[in-house]
Tab-separated table of C-alpha atoms in Angstrom:
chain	number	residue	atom	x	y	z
S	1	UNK	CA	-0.783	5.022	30.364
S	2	UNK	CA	-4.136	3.825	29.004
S	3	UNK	CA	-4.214	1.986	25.503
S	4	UNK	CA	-7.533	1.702	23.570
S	5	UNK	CA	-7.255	-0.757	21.153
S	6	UNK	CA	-9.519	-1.074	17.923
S	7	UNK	CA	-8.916	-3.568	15.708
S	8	UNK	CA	-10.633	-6.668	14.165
S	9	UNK	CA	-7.603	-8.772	15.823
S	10	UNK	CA	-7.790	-7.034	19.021
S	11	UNK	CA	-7.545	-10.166	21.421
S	12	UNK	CA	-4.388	-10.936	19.678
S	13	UNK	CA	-2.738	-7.025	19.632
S	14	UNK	CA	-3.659	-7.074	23.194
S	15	UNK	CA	-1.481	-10.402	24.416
S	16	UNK	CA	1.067	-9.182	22.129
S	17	UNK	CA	1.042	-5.511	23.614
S	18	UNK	CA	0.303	-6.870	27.139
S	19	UNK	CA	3.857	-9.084	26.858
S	20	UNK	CA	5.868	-6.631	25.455
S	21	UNK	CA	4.832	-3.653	27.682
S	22	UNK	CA	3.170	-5.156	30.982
S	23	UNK	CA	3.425	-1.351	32.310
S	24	UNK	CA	0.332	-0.124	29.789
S	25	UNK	CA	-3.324	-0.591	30.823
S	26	UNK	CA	-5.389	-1.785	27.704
S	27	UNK	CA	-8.747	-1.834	27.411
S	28	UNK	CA	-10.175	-2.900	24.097
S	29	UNK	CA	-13.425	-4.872	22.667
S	30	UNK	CA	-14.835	-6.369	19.438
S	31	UNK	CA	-18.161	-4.793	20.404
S	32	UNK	CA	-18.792	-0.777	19.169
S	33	UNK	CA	-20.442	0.673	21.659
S	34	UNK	CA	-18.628	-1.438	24.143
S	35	UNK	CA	-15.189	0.643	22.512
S	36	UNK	CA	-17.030	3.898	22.930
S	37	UNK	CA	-17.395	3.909	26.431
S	38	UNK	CA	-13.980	2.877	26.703
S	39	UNK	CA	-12.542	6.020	24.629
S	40	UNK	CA	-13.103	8.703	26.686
S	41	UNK	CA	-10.834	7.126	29.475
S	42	UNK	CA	-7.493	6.120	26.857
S	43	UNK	CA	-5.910	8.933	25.680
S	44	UNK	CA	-3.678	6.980	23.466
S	45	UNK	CA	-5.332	4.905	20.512
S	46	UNK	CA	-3.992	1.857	18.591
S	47	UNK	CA	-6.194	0.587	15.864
S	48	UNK	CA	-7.367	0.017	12.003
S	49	UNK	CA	-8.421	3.858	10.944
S	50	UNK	CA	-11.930	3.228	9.736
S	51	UNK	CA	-12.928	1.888	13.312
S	52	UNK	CA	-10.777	4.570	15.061
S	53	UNK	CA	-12.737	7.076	12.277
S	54	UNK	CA	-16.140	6.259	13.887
S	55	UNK	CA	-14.802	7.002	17.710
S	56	UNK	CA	-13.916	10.617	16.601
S	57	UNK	CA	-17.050	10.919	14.810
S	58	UNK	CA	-18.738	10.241	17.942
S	59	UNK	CA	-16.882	13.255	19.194
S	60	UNK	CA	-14.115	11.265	22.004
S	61	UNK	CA	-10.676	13.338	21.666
S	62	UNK	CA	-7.292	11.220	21.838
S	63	UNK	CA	-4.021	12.776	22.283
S	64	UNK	CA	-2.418	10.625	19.936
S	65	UNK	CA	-3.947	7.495	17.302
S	66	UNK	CA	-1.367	4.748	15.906
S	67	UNK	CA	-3.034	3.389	13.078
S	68	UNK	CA	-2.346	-0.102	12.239
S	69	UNK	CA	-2.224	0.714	8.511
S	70	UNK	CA	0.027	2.219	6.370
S	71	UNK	CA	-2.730	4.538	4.685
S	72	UNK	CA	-4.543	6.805	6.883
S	73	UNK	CA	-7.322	7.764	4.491
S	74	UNK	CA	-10.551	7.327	6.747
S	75	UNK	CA	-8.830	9.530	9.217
S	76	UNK	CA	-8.883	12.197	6.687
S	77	UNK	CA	-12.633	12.753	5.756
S	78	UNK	CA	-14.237	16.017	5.936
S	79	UNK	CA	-15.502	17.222	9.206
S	80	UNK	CA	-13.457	14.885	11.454
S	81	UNK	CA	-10.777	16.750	14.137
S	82	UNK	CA	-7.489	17.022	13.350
S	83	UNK	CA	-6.145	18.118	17.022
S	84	UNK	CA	-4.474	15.343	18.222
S	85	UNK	CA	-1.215	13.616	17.223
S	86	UNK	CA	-1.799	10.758	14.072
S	87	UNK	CA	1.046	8.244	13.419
S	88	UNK	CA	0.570	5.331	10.338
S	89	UNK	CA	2.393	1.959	10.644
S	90	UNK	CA	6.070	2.307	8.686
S	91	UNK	CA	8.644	0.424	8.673
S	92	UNK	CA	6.598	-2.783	8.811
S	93	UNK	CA	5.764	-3.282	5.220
S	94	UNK	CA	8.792	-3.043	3.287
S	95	UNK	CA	9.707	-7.064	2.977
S	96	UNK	CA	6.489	-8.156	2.118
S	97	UNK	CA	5.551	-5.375	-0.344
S	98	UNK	CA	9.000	-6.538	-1.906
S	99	UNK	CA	8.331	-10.277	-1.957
S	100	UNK	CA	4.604	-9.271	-3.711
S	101	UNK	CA	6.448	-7.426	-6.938
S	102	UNK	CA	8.824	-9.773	-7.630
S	103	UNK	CA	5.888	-12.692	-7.003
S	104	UNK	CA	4.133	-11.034	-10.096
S	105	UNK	CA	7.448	-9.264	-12.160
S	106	UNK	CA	9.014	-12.808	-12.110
S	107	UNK	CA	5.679	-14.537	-12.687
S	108	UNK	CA	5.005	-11.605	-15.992
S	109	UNK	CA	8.737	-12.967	-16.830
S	110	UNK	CA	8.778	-16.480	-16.535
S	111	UNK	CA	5.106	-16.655	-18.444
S	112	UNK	CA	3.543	-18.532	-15.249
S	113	UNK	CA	-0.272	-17.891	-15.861
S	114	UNK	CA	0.458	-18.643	-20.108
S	115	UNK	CA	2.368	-21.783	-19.163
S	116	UNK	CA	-0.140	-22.664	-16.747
S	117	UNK	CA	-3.206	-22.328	-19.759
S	118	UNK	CA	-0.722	-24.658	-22.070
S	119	UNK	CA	-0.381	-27.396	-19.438
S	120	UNK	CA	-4.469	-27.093	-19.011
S	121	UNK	CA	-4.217	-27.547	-22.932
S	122	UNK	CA	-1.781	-29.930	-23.090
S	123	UNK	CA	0.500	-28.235	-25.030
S	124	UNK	CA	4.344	-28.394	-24.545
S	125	UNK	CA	5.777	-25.119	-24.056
S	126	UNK	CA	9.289	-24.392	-24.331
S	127	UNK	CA	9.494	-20.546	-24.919
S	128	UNK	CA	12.979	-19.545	-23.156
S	129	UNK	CA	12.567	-17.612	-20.113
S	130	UNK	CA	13.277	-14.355	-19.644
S	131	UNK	CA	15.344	-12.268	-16.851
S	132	UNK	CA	15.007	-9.171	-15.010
S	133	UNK	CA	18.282	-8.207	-15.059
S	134	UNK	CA	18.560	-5.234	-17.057
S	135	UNK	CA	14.689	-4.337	-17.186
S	136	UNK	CA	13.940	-0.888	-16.646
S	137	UNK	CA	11.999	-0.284	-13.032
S	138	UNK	CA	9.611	2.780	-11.973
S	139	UNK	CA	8.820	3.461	-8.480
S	140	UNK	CA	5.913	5.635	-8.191
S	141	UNK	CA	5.938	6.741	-4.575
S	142	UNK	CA	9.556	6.473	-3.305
S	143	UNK	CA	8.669	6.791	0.388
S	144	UNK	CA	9.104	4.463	3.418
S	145	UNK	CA	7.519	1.385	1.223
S	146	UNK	CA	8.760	2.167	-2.333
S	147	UNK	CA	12.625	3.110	-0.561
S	148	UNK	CA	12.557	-0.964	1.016
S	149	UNK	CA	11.155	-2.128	-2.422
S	150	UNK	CA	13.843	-0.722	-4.433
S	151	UNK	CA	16.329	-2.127	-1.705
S	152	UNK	CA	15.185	-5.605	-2.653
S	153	UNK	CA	15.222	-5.070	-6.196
S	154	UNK	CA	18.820	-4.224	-6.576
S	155	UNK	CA	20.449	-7.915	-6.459
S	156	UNK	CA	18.529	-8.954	-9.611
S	157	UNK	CA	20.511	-6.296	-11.649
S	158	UNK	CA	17.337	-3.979	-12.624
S	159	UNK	CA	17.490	-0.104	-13.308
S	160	UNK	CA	15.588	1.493	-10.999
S	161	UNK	CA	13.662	4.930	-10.959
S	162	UNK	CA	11.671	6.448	-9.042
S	163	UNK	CA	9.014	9.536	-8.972
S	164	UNK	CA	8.018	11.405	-5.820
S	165	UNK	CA	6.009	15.008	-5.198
S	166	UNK	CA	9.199	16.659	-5.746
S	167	UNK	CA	12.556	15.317	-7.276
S	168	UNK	CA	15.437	14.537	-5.780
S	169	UNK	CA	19.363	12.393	-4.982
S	170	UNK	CA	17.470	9.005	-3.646
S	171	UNK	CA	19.978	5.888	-3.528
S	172	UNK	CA	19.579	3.378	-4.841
S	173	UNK	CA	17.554	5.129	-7.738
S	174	UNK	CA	19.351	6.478	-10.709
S	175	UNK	CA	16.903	9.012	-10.716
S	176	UNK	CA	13.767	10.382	-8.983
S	177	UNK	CA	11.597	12.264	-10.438
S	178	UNK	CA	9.070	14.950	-9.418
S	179	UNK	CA	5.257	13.460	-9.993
S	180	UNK	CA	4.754	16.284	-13.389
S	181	UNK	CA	7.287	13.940	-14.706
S	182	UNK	CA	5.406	11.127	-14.191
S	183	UNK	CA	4.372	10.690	-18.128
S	184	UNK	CA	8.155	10.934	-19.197
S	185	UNK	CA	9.217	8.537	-16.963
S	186	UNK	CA	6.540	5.889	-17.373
S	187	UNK	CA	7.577	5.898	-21.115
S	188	UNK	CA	11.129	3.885	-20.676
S	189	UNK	CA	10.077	1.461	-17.944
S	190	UNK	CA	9.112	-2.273	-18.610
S	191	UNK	CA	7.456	-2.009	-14.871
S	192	UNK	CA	5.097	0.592	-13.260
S	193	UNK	CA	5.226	-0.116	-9.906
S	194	UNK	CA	2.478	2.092	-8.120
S	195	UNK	CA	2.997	2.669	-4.407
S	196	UNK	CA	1.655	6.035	-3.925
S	197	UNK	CA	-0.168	7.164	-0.840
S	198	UNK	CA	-4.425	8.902	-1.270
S	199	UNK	CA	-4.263	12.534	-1.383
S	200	UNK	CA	-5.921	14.859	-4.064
S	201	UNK	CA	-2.622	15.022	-6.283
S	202	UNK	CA	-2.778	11.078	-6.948
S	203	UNK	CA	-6.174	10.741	-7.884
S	204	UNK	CA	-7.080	9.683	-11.116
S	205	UNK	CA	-3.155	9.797	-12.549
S	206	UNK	CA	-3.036	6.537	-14.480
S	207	UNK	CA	-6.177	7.661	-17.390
S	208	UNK	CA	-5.970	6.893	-21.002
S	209	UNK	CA	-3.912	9.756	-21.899
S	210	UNK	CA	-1.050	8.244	-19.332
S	211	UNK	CA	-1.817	4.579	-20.190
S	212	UNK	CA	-1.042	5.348	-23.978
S	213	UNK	CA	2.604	6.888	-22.987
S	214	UNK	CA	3.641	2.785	-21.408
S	215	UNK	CA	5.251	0.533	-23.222
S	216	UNK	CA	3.172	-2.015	-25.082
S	217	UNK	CA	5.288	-5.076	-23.215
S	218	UNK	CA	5.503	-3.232	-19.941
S	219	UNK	CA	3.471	-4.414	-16.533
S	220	UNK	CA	1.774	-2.023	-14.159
S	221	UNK	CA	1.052	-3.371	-11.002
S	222	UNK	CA	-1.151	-1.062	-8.539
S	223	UNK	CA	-0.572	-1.624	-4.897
S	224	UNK	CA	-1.090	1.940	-3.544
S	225	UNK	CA	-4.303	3.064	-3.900
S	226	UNK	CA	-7.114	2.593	-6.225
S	227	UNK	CA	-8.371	5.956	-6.260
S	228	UNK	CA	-5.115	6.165	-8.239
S	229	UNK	CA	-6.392	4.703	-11.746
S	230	UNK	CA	-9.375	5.515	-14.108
S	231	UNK	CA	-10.371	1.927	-13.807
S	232	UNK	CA	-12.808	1.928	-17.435
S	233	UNK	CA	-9.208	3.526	-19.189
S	234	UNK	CA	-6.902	0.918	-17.864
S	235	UNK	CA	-9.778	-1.893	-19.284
S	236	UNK	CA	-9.619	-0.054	-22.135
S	237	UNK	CA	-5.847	0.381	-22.854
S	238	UNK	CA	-5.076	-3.346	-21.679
S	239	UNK	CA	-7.660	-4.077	-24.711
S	240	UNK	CA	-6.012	-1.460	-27.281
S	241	UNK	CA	-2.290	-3.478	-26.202
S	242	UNK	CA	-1.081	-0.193	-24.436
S	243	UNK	CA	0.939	-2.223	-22.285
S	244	UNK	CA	1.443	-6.029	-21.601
S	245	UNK	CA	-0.825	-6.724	-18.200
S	246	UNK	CA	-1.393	-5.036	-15.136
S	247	UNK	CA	-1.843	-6.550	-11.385
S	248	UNK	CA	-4.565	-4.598	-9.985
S	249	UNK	CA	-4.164	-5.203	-5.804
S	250	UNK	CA	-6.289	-2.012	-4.573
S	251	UNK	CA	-9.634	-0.763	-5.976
S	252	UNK	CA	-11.948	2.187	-5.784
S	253	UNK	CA	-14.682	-0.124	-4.315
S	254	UNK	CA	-13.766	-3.309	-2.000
S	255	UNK	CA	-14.602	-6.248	-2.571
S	256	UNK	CA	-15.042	-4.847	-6.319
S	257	UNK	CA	-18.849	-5.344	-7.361
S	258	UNK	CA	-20.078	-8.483	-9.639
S	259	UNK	CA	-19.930	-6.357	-12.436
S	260	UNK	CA	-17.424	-4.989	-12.566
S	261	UNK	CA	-15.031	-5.035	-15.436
S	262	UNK	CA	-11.815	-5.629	-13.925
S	263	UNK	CA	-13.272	-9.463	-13.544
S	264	UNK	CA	-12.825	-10.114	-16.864
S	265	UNK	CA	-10.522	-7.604	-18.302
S	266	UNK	CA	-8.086	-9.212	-20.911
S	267	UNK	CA	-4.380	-9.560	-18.830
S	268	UNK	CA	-5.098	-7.610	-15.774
S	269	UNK	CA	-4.838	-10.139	-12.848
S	270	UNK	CA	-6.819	-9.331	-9.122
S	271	UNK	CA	-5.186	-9.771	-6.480
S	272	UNK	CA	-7.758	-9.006	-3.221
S	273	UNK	CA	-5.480	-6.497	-1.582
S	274	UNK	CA	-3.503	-8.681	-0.381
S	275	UNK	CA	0.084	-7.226	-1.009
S	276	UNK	CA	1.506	-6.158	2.555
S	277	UNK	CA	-0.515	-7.185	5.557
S	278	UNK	CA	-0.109	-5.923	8.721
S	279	UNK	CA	2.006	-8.084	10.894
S	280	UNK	CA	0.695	-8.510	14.781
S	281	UNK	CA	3.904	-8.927	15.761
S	282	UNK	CA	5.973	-6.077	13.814
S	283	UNK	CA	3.065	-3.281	14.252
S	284	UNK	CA	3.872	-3.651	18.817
S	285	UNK	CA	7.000	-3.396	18.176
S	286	UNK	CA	6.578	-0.288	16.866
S	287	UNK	CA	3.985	1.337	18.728
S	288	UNK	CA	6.161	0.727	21.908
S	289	UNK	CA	9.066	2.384	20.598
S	290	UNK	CA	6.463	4.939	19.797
S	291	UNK	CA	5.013	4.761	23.306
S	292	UNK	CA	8.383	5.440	24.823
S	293	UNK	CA	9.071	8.464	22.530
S	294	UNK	CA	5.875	10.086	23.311
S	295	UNK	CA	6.068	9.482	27.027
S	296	UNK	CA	9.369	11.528	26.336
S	297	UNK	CA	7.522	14.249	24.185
S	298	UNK	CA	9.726	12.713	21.461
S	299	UNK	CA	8.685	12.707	17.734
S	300	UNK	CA	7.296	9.664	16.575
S	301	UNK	CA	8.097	7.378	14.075
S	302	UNK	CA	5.498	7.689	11.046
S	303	UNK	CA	3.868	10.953	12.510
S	304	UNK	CA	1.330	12.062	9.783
S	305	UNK	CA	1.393	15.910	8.584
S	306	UNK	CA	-2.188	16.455	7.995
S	307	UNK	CA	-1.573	18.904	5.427
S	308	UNK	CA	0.142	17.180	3.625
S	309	UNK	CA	-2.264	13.607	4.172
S	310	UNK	CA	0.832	11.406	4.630
């Protein structure tokens, strides 16, 4: 089986691929046009989706794409085919997405950036930390990602809840609610925790009218998708003390422009979208198990409905 693979780290994806299943033939190349010519002869394609976006644009038809990320969005402009099978990376992300909420809901506890500004000052702080045992914990987008988060979450004693397109039974959340729910649920929790995929039903969600139903000491943190928040109402609502802070790792526009007002918003903290890279090493692993199951005309593991957009 032929393997095209289009990616930024591409020499490194193809030793890794090349070791772990010597029986593929990959062909791959940092150069464009250099990966166009190869296209038509791989019917199998593993790669970031804006760079696999431009080979269908140029009209080449794979059977099957494994995209290296876990949002698929590029794939899903107007006008591009959707006959072939589409897979995003799952299963990958879970840990790391984990370790990046608790970096910044322990930080928000523990008063790290504050304590930080009073050593710059020279001022002795000894405010008593606080815990997260107890604190209230909303999961907006209880999929593959958000299920692992909430998994990692449950030894430090939080509540956790979750909201999904539809509601349902979801261990280990006490609830989950459908995503009409949404300004109910953010009303009890000290953290927002945004993980929800791009499709027409999440855009624009967090606005002014939502921001003004948080808690004034609770934290959003936004590592789903930007499309997800009116950025000028969160600005806006951070100033007017409708909640505590937010952690903003995913914007509309990347890298966000000079002016921008997210650079100097008061509490809201920029993190580069830099929450859950993909690991080299974890995304093989999974497109050979995938490899295997489509050999077998198997379903895969991640397989996108494009109806749906996830």
């Amino acid at each position: 089986m032929r393997v095209l693979i289009a990616e930024q780290d591409h020499a490194n994806y193809a030793g890794l691929l090349a070791e772990a299943a010597p029986e593929l033939e990959i062909l791959t190349s940092g150069d464009s046009a250099e990966l166009a010519r190869l296209a038509p002869q791989c019917p199998v394609w593993l790669g970031q989706p804006d760079l696999l976006a431009s080979l269908l644009r140029q009209g080449h038809k794979p059977q099957w794409v494994q995209s290296t990320w876990a949002g698929i969005t590029p794939l899903l402009a107007e006008g591009l085919p959707r006959d072939y099978r589409l897979t995003r990376a799952v299963g990958i992300f879970g840990q790391v997405m984990a370790e990046y909420m608790l970096t910044y809901m322990l930080g928000h506890e523990r008063d790290v950036l504050s304590r930080l500004v009073s050593q710059v000052e020279r001022r002795w702080d000894d405010r008593p930390g606080r815990t997260l045992e107890g604190r209230q914990v909303l999961i907006v987008g209880t999929g593959d990602i958000g299920q692992r988060v909430a998994e990692f979450l449950v030894p430090f004693g939080v509540v956790l809840r979750g909201v999904a397109s539809t509601a349902r039974a979801q261990a280990p959340f006490v609830e989950v609610a459908g995503l009409d729910q949404l300004p109910q649920m953010v009303g009890q929790a000290d953290y927002v925790l945004n993980l929800l995929p791009d499709t027409p039903a999440t855009h624009d969600l967090y606005d002014a009218a939502l921001f003004q139903r948080f808690k004034p000491s609770a934290l959003f943190i936004n590592a789903g998708r930007g499309v997800a928040v009116v950025d000028a109402d969160l600005v806006e609502a951070l100033k007017q003390g409708h909640l505590a802070g937010a952690v903003i790792d995913v914007c509309r526009q990347e890298p966000l422009p000079a002016r921008h007002p997210f650079w100097t918003a008061w509490g809201l903290l920029l993190t580069g979208h830099s929450s859950a890279p993909t690991s080299p090493t974890a995304m093989v692993r999974l497109f050979v198990e995938n490899v295997r199951e489509f050999a077998a005309g198997q379903a895969l593991r991640g397989e996108v409905d494009f109806q749906r957009g996830y």
